[in-house]
Coordinates of N, CA and C in Angstrom, one line a residue:
M255 N 74.8 96.5 91.1 CA 75.2 97.9 91.4 C 76.1 98.5 90.2
K256 N 75.8 99.6 89.8 CA 76.6 100.3 88.7 C 77.6 101.1 89.4
Y257 N 78.9 100.9 89.0 CA 80.0 101.6 89.7 C 80.3 102.9 89.0
T258 N 80.1 103.1 87.7 CA 80.4 104.3 87.1 C 79.3 104.7 86.1
D259 N 79.1 105.9 85.8 CA 78.1 106.4 85.0 C 78.7 106.8 83.7
Q260 N 78.7 105.9 82.7 CA 79.4 106.2 81.4 C 78.8 107.4 80.7
T261 N 77.5 107.6 80.9 CA 76.9 108.7 80.1 C 77.3 110.1 80.6
S262 N 77.9 110.2 81.8 CA 78.3 111.5 82.3 C 79.9 111.7 82.2
N263 N 80.5 110.7 81.5 CA 82.0 110.8 81.3 C 82.8 110.9 82.5
K264 N 82.3 110.2 83.6 CA 83.1 110.2 84.8 C 84.2 109.1 84.8
S265 N 85.3 109.4 85.4 CA 86.4 108.4 85.6 C 86.8 108.4 87.0
W266 N 87.5 107.3 87.4 CA 88.0 107.3 88.8 C 89.4 107.8 88.8
Y267 N 89.7 108.6 89.8 CA 91.1 109.1 90.0 C 91.5 108.8 91.4
L268 N 92.8 109.0 91.6 CA 93.4 108.6 92.9 C 93.9 109.8 93.7
L269 N 93.5 109.9 94.9 CA 93.9 111.0 95.8 C 94.9 110.5 96.8
Y270 N 95.9 111.3 97.2 CA 96.8 111.0 98.2 C 96.4 111.8 99.4
T271 N 96.2 111.1 100.6 CA 95.7 111.7 101.8 C 96.8 112.0 102.8
K272 N 96.5 112.8 103.8 CA 97.4 112.9 104.9 C 97.4 111.7 105.7
P273 N 98.5 111.4 106.5 CA 98.6 110.1 107.2 C 97.4 109.9 108.1
R274 N 96.8 108.7 108.0 CA 95.6 108.2 108.7 C 94.4 109.1 108.7
Q275 N 94.3 109.8 107.5 CA 93.1 110.7 107.4 C 92.3 110.4 106.2
E276 N 92.3 109.1 105.8 CA 91.6 108.7 104.6 C 90.1 108.9 104.8
K277 N 89.6 108.5 106.0 CA 88.2 108.6 106.3 C 87.7 110.0 106.4
L278 N 88.6 110.9 107.0 CA 88.3 112.3 107.2 C 88.2 112.9 105.8
A279 N 89.1 112.6 104.9 CA 89.1 113.1 103.5 C 87.8 112.7 102.8
Q280 N 87.4 111.4 103.0 CA 86.2 110.8 102.3 C 85.0 111.6 102.8
E281 N 84.9 111.7 104.1 CA 83.7 112.4 104.7 C 83.6 113.8 104.2
N282 N 84.7 114.6 104.1 CA 84.7 116.0 103.7 C 84.4 116.1 102.2
L283 N 84.9 115.2 101.4 CA 84.6 115.2 99.9 C 83.2 114.8 99.7
Q284 N 82.6 113.8 100.4 CA 81.2 113.5 100.2 C 80.3 114.6 100.6
S285 N 80.7 115.3 101.7 CA 79.8 116.4 102.1 C 79.8 117.6 101.1
Q286 N 80.8 117.6 100.2 CA 80.9 118.6 99.1 C 80.2 118.0 97.8
G287 N 79.7 116.8 97.9 CA 79.0 116.2 96.8 C 79.8 115.4 95.8
Y288 N 81.0 115.1 96.2 CA 81.9 114.2 95.4 C 81.6 112.7 95.7
M289 N 81.7 111.9 94.7 CA 81.5 110.4 94.9 C 82.9 109.8 95.1
T290 N 83.1 109.1 96.2 CA 84.4 108.6 96.6 C 84.3 107.1 96.9
Y291 N 85.4 106.4 96.9 CA 85.4 105.0 97.3 C 86.7 104.8 98.1
L292 N 86.5 104.3 99.4 CA 87.6 104.0 100.3 C 87.5 102.5 100.6
P293 N 88.3 101.6 100.0 CA 88.3 100.2 100.4 C 88.9 100.1 101.8
L294 N 88.2 99.3 102.7 CA 88.6 99.1 104.1 C 88.9 97.7 104.3
I295 N 89.8 97.4 105.3 CA 90.2 96.1 105.7 C 90.2 96.0 107.2
Q296 N 89.7 94.9 107.7 CA 89.8 94.6 109.2 C 91.1 93.9 109.5
K297 N 91.9 94.5 110.4 CA 93.2 93.9 110.7 C 93.2 93.6 112.2
T298 N 93.9 92.5 112.5 CA 94.1 92.1 113.9 C 95.5 92.2 114.3
R299 N 95.9 92.9 115.3 CA 97.3 93.0 115.7 C 97.3 92.7 117.2
K300 N 98.5 92.4 117.6 CA 98.8 92.2 119.1 C 99.4 93.5 119.6
R301 N 98.8 94.0 120.6 CA 99.3 95.2 121.3 C 99.3 95.1 122.8
N302 N 100.4 95.2 123.4 CA 100.5 95.0 124.9 C 99.9 93.6 125.3
G303 N 100.2 92.6 124.5 CA 99.7 91.3 124.9 C 98.3 91.0 124.6
K304 N 97.5 92.0 124.0 CA 96.1 91.8 123.7 C 95.9 91.9 122.2
R305 N 94.9 91.2 121.7 CA 94.6 91.2 120.3 C 93.6 92.4 120.1
I306 N 94.0 93.3 119.2 CA 93.3 94.5 118.9 C 92.8 94.4 117.5
T307 N 91.5 94.5 117.2 CA 91.0 94.5 115.9 C 90.7 96.0 115.5
S308 N 91.1 96.4 114.3 CA 90.8 97.7 113.8 C 90.4 97.7 112.4
I309 N 89.7 98.7 111.9 CA 89.3 98.8 110.5 C 90.2 99.9 110.0
E310 N 90.9 99.6 108.9 CA 91.9 100.5 108.3 C 91.7 100.6 106.8
A311 N 92.3 101.6 106.2 CA 92.3 101.7 104.7 C 93.1 100.5 104.1
F312 N 92.5 99.9 103.1 CA 93.1 98.8 102.4 C 94.4 99.3 101.7
F313 N 94.4 100.6 101.2 CA 95.6 101.2 100.6 C 95.8 102.5 101.5
P314 N 96.7 102.3 102.5 CA 96.9 103.5 103.4 C 97.3 104.7 102.6
R315 N 96.7 105.9 103.0 CA 96.9 107.2 102.4 C 96.4 107.4 101.0
Y316 N 95.5 106.5 100.5 CA 94.9 106.6 99.2 C 93.4 106.5 99.2
L317 N 92.8 107.3 98.4 CA 91.3 107.3 98.3 C 91.0 107.5 96.8
F318 N 89.9 106.8 96.4 CA 89.5 107.0 95.0 C 88.4 108.0 94.9
I319 N 88.3 108.7 93.8 CA 87.3 109.7 93.6 C 86.8 109.7 92.2
S320 N 85.5 109.8 91.9 CA 84.9 109.7 90.6 C 84.6 111.2 90.2
L321 N 85.2 111.6 89.0 CA 85.1 112.9 88.6 C 84.9 113.0 87.1
N322 N 84.2 114.0 86.6 CA 84.1 114.4 85.2 C 85.1 115.4 84.9
T323 N 85.9 115.2 83.9 CA 87.0 116.2 83.6 C 86.5 117.5 83.1
T324 N 85.2 117.6 82.6 CA 84.8 118.8 82.0 C 83.8 119.6 82.9
T325 N 82.9 118.8 83.7 CA 81.9 119.5 84.4 C 82.2 119.6 85.9
D326 N 83.0 118.7 86.5 CA 83.2 118.8 88.0 C 84.3 119.9 88.3
N327 N 84.1 120.5 89.4 CA 85.0 121.5 89.9 C 86.1 120.8 90.7
W328 N 87.3 120.8 90.2 CA 88.4 120.1 90.8 C 89.1 120.9 91.9
S329 N 89.0 122.3 91.8 CA 89.8 123.1 92.7 C 89.6 122.9 94.2
P330 N 88.4 122.6 94.7 CA 88.3 122.5 96.1 C 88.9 121.2 96.7
I331 N 89.2 120.3 95.8 CA 89.7 118.9 96.3 C 91.0 119.0 97.1
R332 N 92.0 119.7 96.5 CA 93.3 119.8 97.2 C 93.2 120.5 98.5
S333 N 92.3 121.4 98.7 CA 92.2 122.1 100.0 C 91.2 121.5 101.0
T334 N 90.7 120.3 100.6 CA 89.8 119.6 101.5 C 90.6 119.0 102.6
P335 N 90.1 119.2 103.9 CA 90.8 118.6 105.0 C 91.0 117.1 104.8
G336 N 92.2 116.6 105.1 CA 92.5 115.2 104.9 C 93.2 114.9 103.6
V337 N 93.0 115.7 102.6 CA 93.6 115.4 101.2 C 94.9 116.1 101.2
A338 N 95.9 115.4 100.7 CA 97.2 116.0 100.5 C 97.4 116.4 99.1
N339 N 97.0 115.6 98.1 CA 97.2 115.9 96.7 C 96.4 115.0 95.8
I340 N 96.3 115.3 94.5 CA 95.8 114.4 93.5 C 97.0 113.7 92.9
V341 N 96.9 112.4 92.8 CA 98.0 111.6 92.3 C 98.1 111.9 90.8
R342 N 99.3 112.3 90.3 CA 99.5 112.6 88.9 C 100.7 111.9 88.4
F343 N 100.7 111.7 87.1 CA 101.9 111.3 86.3 C 102.1 112.4 85.3
A344 N 103.3 112.9 85.3 CA 103.6 114.1 84.6 C 102.7 115.2 85.1
Q345 N 101.9 115.9 84.3 CA 101.0 116.9 84.9 C 99.5 116.5 84.9
Y346 N 99.3 115.2 84.5 CA 97.9 114.8 84.4 C 97.5 113.9 85.5
P347 N 96.3 114.1 86.1 CA 95.8 113.2 87.1 C 95.7 111.8 86.6
T348 N 96.0 110.8 87.5 CA 96.1 109.4 87.2 C 94.7 108.9 87.1
V349 N 94.3 108.3 86.0 CA 93.0 107.7 85.8 C 93.1 106.2 86.3
V350 N 92.2 105.8 87.1 CA 92.1 104.4 87.6 C 91.1 103.7 86.8
S351 N 91.4 102.5 86.4 CA 90.4 101.8 85.5 C 89.2 101.4 86.3
D352 N 88.0 101.5 85.6 CA 86.7 101.1 86.2 C 86.8 99.6 86.6
S353 N 87.5 98.8 85.9 CA 87.6 97.4 86.2 C 88.3 97.1 87.5
L354 N 89.3 97.9 87.9 CA 90.0 97.8 89.1 C 89.0 98.2 90.3
I355 N 88.3 99.3 90.1 CA 87.3 99.7 91.1 C 86.2 98.6 91.3
S356 N 85.8 98.1 90.2 CA 84.7 97.0 90.2 C 85.3 95.7 90.9
L357 N 86.5 95.4 90.6 CA 87.2 94.2 91.2 C 87.3 94.4 92.8
L358 N 87.7 95.6 93.2 CA 87.9 95.9 94.6 C 86.5 95.8 95.3
M359 N 85.5 96.4 94.7 CA 84.1 96.4 95.3 C 83.6 95.0 95.3
S360 N 83.9 94.2 94.3 CA 83.3 92.8 94.3 C 84.0 91.9 95.3
N361 N 85.2 92.2 95.7 CA 86.0 91.4 96.7 C 85.7 91.8 98.1
E362 N 84.8 92.7 98.3 CA 84.4 93.1 99.7 C 83.5 92.0 100.3
N363 N 83.6 91.8 101.5 CA 82.6 90.9 102.2 C 81.3 91.5 102.2
P364 N 80.3 90.8 101.6 CA 78.9 91.4 101.4 C 78.3 91.8 102.7
E365 N 78.6 91.1 103.8 CA 78.0 91.4 105.1 C 78.6 92.6 105.8
T366 N 79.9 92.8 105.7 CA 80.5 93.8 106.4 C 81.0 95.0 105.5
G367 N 81.1 94.8 104.2 CA 81.6 95.8 103.3 C 83.1 96.0 103.4
L368 N 83.8 95.0 104.1 CA 85.2 95.1 104.3 C 85.9 94.0 103.5
H369 N 87.2 94.3 103.2 CA 88.1 93.3 102.7 C 88.6 92.4 103.8
D370 N 88.7 91.1 103.6 CA 89.2 90.3 104.6 C 90.7 90.4 104.7
E371 N 91.3 90.3 105.9 CA 92.7 90.4 106.0 C 93.3 89.2 105.3
D372 N 94.3 89.6 104.5 CA 95.0 88.5 103.7 C 96.0 87.8 104.6
F373 N 96.0 86.5 104.3 CA 97.0 85.7 105.0 C 98.0 85.2 103.9
N374 N 99.2 85.8 103.9 CA 100.1 85.8 102.8 C 101.0 84.6 102.8
F375 N 101.0 83.7 103.8 CA 102.0 82.7 103.8 C 101.5 81.4 103.1
K376 N 102.4 80.8 102.4 CA 102.1 79.5 101.7 C 103.1 78.5 102.3
S377 N 102.6 77.2 102.2 CA 103.5 76.1 102.7 C 104.8 76.2 102.0
G378 N 105.9 76.1 102.9 CA 107.2 76.2 102.4 C 107.9 77.5 102.4
D379 N 107.1 78.6 102.7 CA 107.7 79.9 102.8 C 108.7 80.0 104.0
S380 N 109.8 80.8 103.8 CA 110.7 81.0 104.9 C 110.1 82.1 105.7
V381 N 110.1 81.9 107.0 CA 109.5 82.9 107.9 C 110.4 83.1 109.1
R382 N 110.2 84.3 109.8 CA 110.9 84.6 111.1 C 109.8 84.8 112.1
I383 N 110.0 84.3 113.3 CA 109.1 84.5 114.4 C 109.5 85.8 115.1
T384 N 108.5 86.7 115.2 CA 108.8 88.1 115.7 C 108.3 88.3 117.1
D385 N 107.6 87.4 117.8 CA 107.1 87.6 119.1 C 107.1 86.4 119.9
G386 N 107.2 86.5 121.2 CA 107.1 85.3 122.1 C 108.5 84.8 122.4
A387 N 108.5 83.6 123.0 CA 109.7 83.0 123.5 C 110.6 82.6 122.3
L388 N 110.1 82.3 121.2 CA 110.9 81.9 120.0 C 111.2 83.0 119.1
A389 N 111.0 84.3 119.5 CA 111.3 85.4 118.7 C 112.7 85.4 118.1
G390 N 112.9 85.6 116.8 CA 114.2 85.6 116.2 C 114.5 84.3 115.5
Y391 N 113.8 83.2 115.8 CA 114.0 82.0 115.1 C 113.4 82.0 113.7
E392 N 114.1 81.3 112.8 CA 113.6 81.3 111.4 C 113.3 79.8 111.1
G393 N 112.3 79.7 110.3 CA 111.8 78.3 109.9 C 111.0 78.3 108.6
L394 N 110.3 77.3 108.4 CA 109.4 77.1 107.2 C 108.0 77.1 107.7
F395 N 107.1 77.9 107.0 CA 105.7 77.9 107.3 C 105.2 76.5 106.8
K396 N 104.3 75.9 107.6 CA 103.8 74.6 107.2 C 102.3 74.8 106.9
A397 N 101.5 75.3 107.8 CA 100.0 75.3 107.6 C 99.4 76.2 108.7
R398 N 98.1 76.5 108.5 CA 97.3 77.2 109.5 C 96.8 76.1 110.4
S399 N 96.7 76.5 111.7 CA 96.2 75.6 112.7 C 95.1 76.3 113.4
G400 N 93.9 76.4 112.8 CA 92.8 77.1 113.4 C 92.8 78.6 113.0
E401 N 92.0 79.4 113.7 CA 91.8 80.8 113.3 C 93.1 81.6 113.6
E402 N 93.7 81.4 114.7 CA 94.7 82.4 115.1 C 96.1 81.8 115.2
R403 N 96.3 80.5 114.9 CA 97.6 79.8 115.1 C 98.0 79.2 113.8
V404 N 99.3 79.0 113.7 CA 100.0 78.4 112.5 C 101.0 77.4 113.0
I405 N 101.4 76.5 112.1 CA 102.4 75.6 112.4 C 103.7 76.0 111.6
V406 N 104.8 76.1 112.3 CA 106.1 76.4 111.7 C 107.0 75.3 112.0
L407 N 107.8 74.9 111.0 CA 108.9 73.9 111.1 C 110.2 74.6 111.5
L408 N 110.7 74.3 112.6 CA 112.0 74.9 113.1 C 113.1 73.8 113.0
N409 N 114.3 74.2 112.7 CA 115.4 73.3 112.7 C 116.0 73.4 114.1
V410 N 115.8 72.4 114.9 CA 116.3 72.4 116.3 C 117.3 71.2 116.4
M411 N 118.5 71.5 116.6 CA 119.6 70.5 116.8 C 119.6 69.5 115.7
G412 N 119.4 69.9 114.4 CA 119.5 69.0 113.3 C 118.2 68.3 112.9
N413 N 117.1 68.5 113.7 CA 115.8 67.9 113.4 C 114.8 69.0 113.2
Q414 N 113.9 68.7 112.3 CA 112.8 69.6 112.0 C 111.7 69.4 113.1
T415 N 111.3 70.4 113.8 CA 110.3 70.3 114.8 C 109.2 71.2 114.5
A416 N 107.9 70.7 114.5 CA 106.7 71.5 114.3 C 106.3 72.2 115.6
V417 N 106.1 73.6 115.4 CA 105.8 74.4 116.5 C 104.5 75.2 116.2
K418 N 103.5 75.2 117.1 CA 102.4 76.0 116.9 C 102.6 77.4 117.6
I419 N 102.3 78.5 116.8 CA 102.5 79.8 117.3 C 101.4 80.7 116.8
E420 N 101.3 81.9 117.4 CA 100.3 82.9 116.9 C 100.6 83.3 115.5
A421 N 99.5 83.4 114.7 CA 99.7 83.8 113.3 C 100.3 85.2 113.1
D422 N 100.0 86.1 114.0 CA 100.5 87.4 113.8 C 101.9 87.6 114.4
A423 N 102.5 86.5 114.8 CA 103.9 86.5 115.3 C 104.9 86.1 114.3
L424 N 104.5 86.2 113.0 CA 105.4 85.7 111.9 C 105.6 86.9 110.9
E425 N 106.8 86.9 110.3 CA 107.0 87.7 109.1 C 107.7 86.9 108.0
L426 N 107.3 87.3 106.8 CA 107.9 86.6 105.7 C 109.3 87.0 105.4
L427 N 110.2 86.1 105.2 CA 111.6 86.4 104.8 C 111.7 86.5 103.3
T428 N 112.4 87.4 102.8 CA 112.5 87.6 101.4 C 113.9 87.2 100.9

């Protein structure tokens, strides 16, 4: 798949969208004939004791758009529903490298077109439990234990104790 058309002098730019309106902005821009790219990620959260899976923007409030600086009409972009502004440094729109767009596209799951939810913990990371009976306890991340659970080492009365908890009940300590 070719991501950019070098013969038409198109480059990728970054748009800032209104809160949670990335998809609306993308749909409206595409209906106007613009080429856009919105990387999506599937996230699982716990809400009211139930696991909820949703598809969200990989970069909340941002959307990529491919434009030619000389032939494309940029004026309707800012007034498009869902779009807040064109991201600029000084007075110039920010150009996003083709290699970054290609990298993002190549890291999508080929079956779903989504980015997989990152699991950011490494063995030895300091973590805090945020949910459940052990909420507030701090410990060390040890390993994953299946799809949805992890093993955390807690210091209980001078001994390290391994505890299995829900993966989404952890936060990384900095």
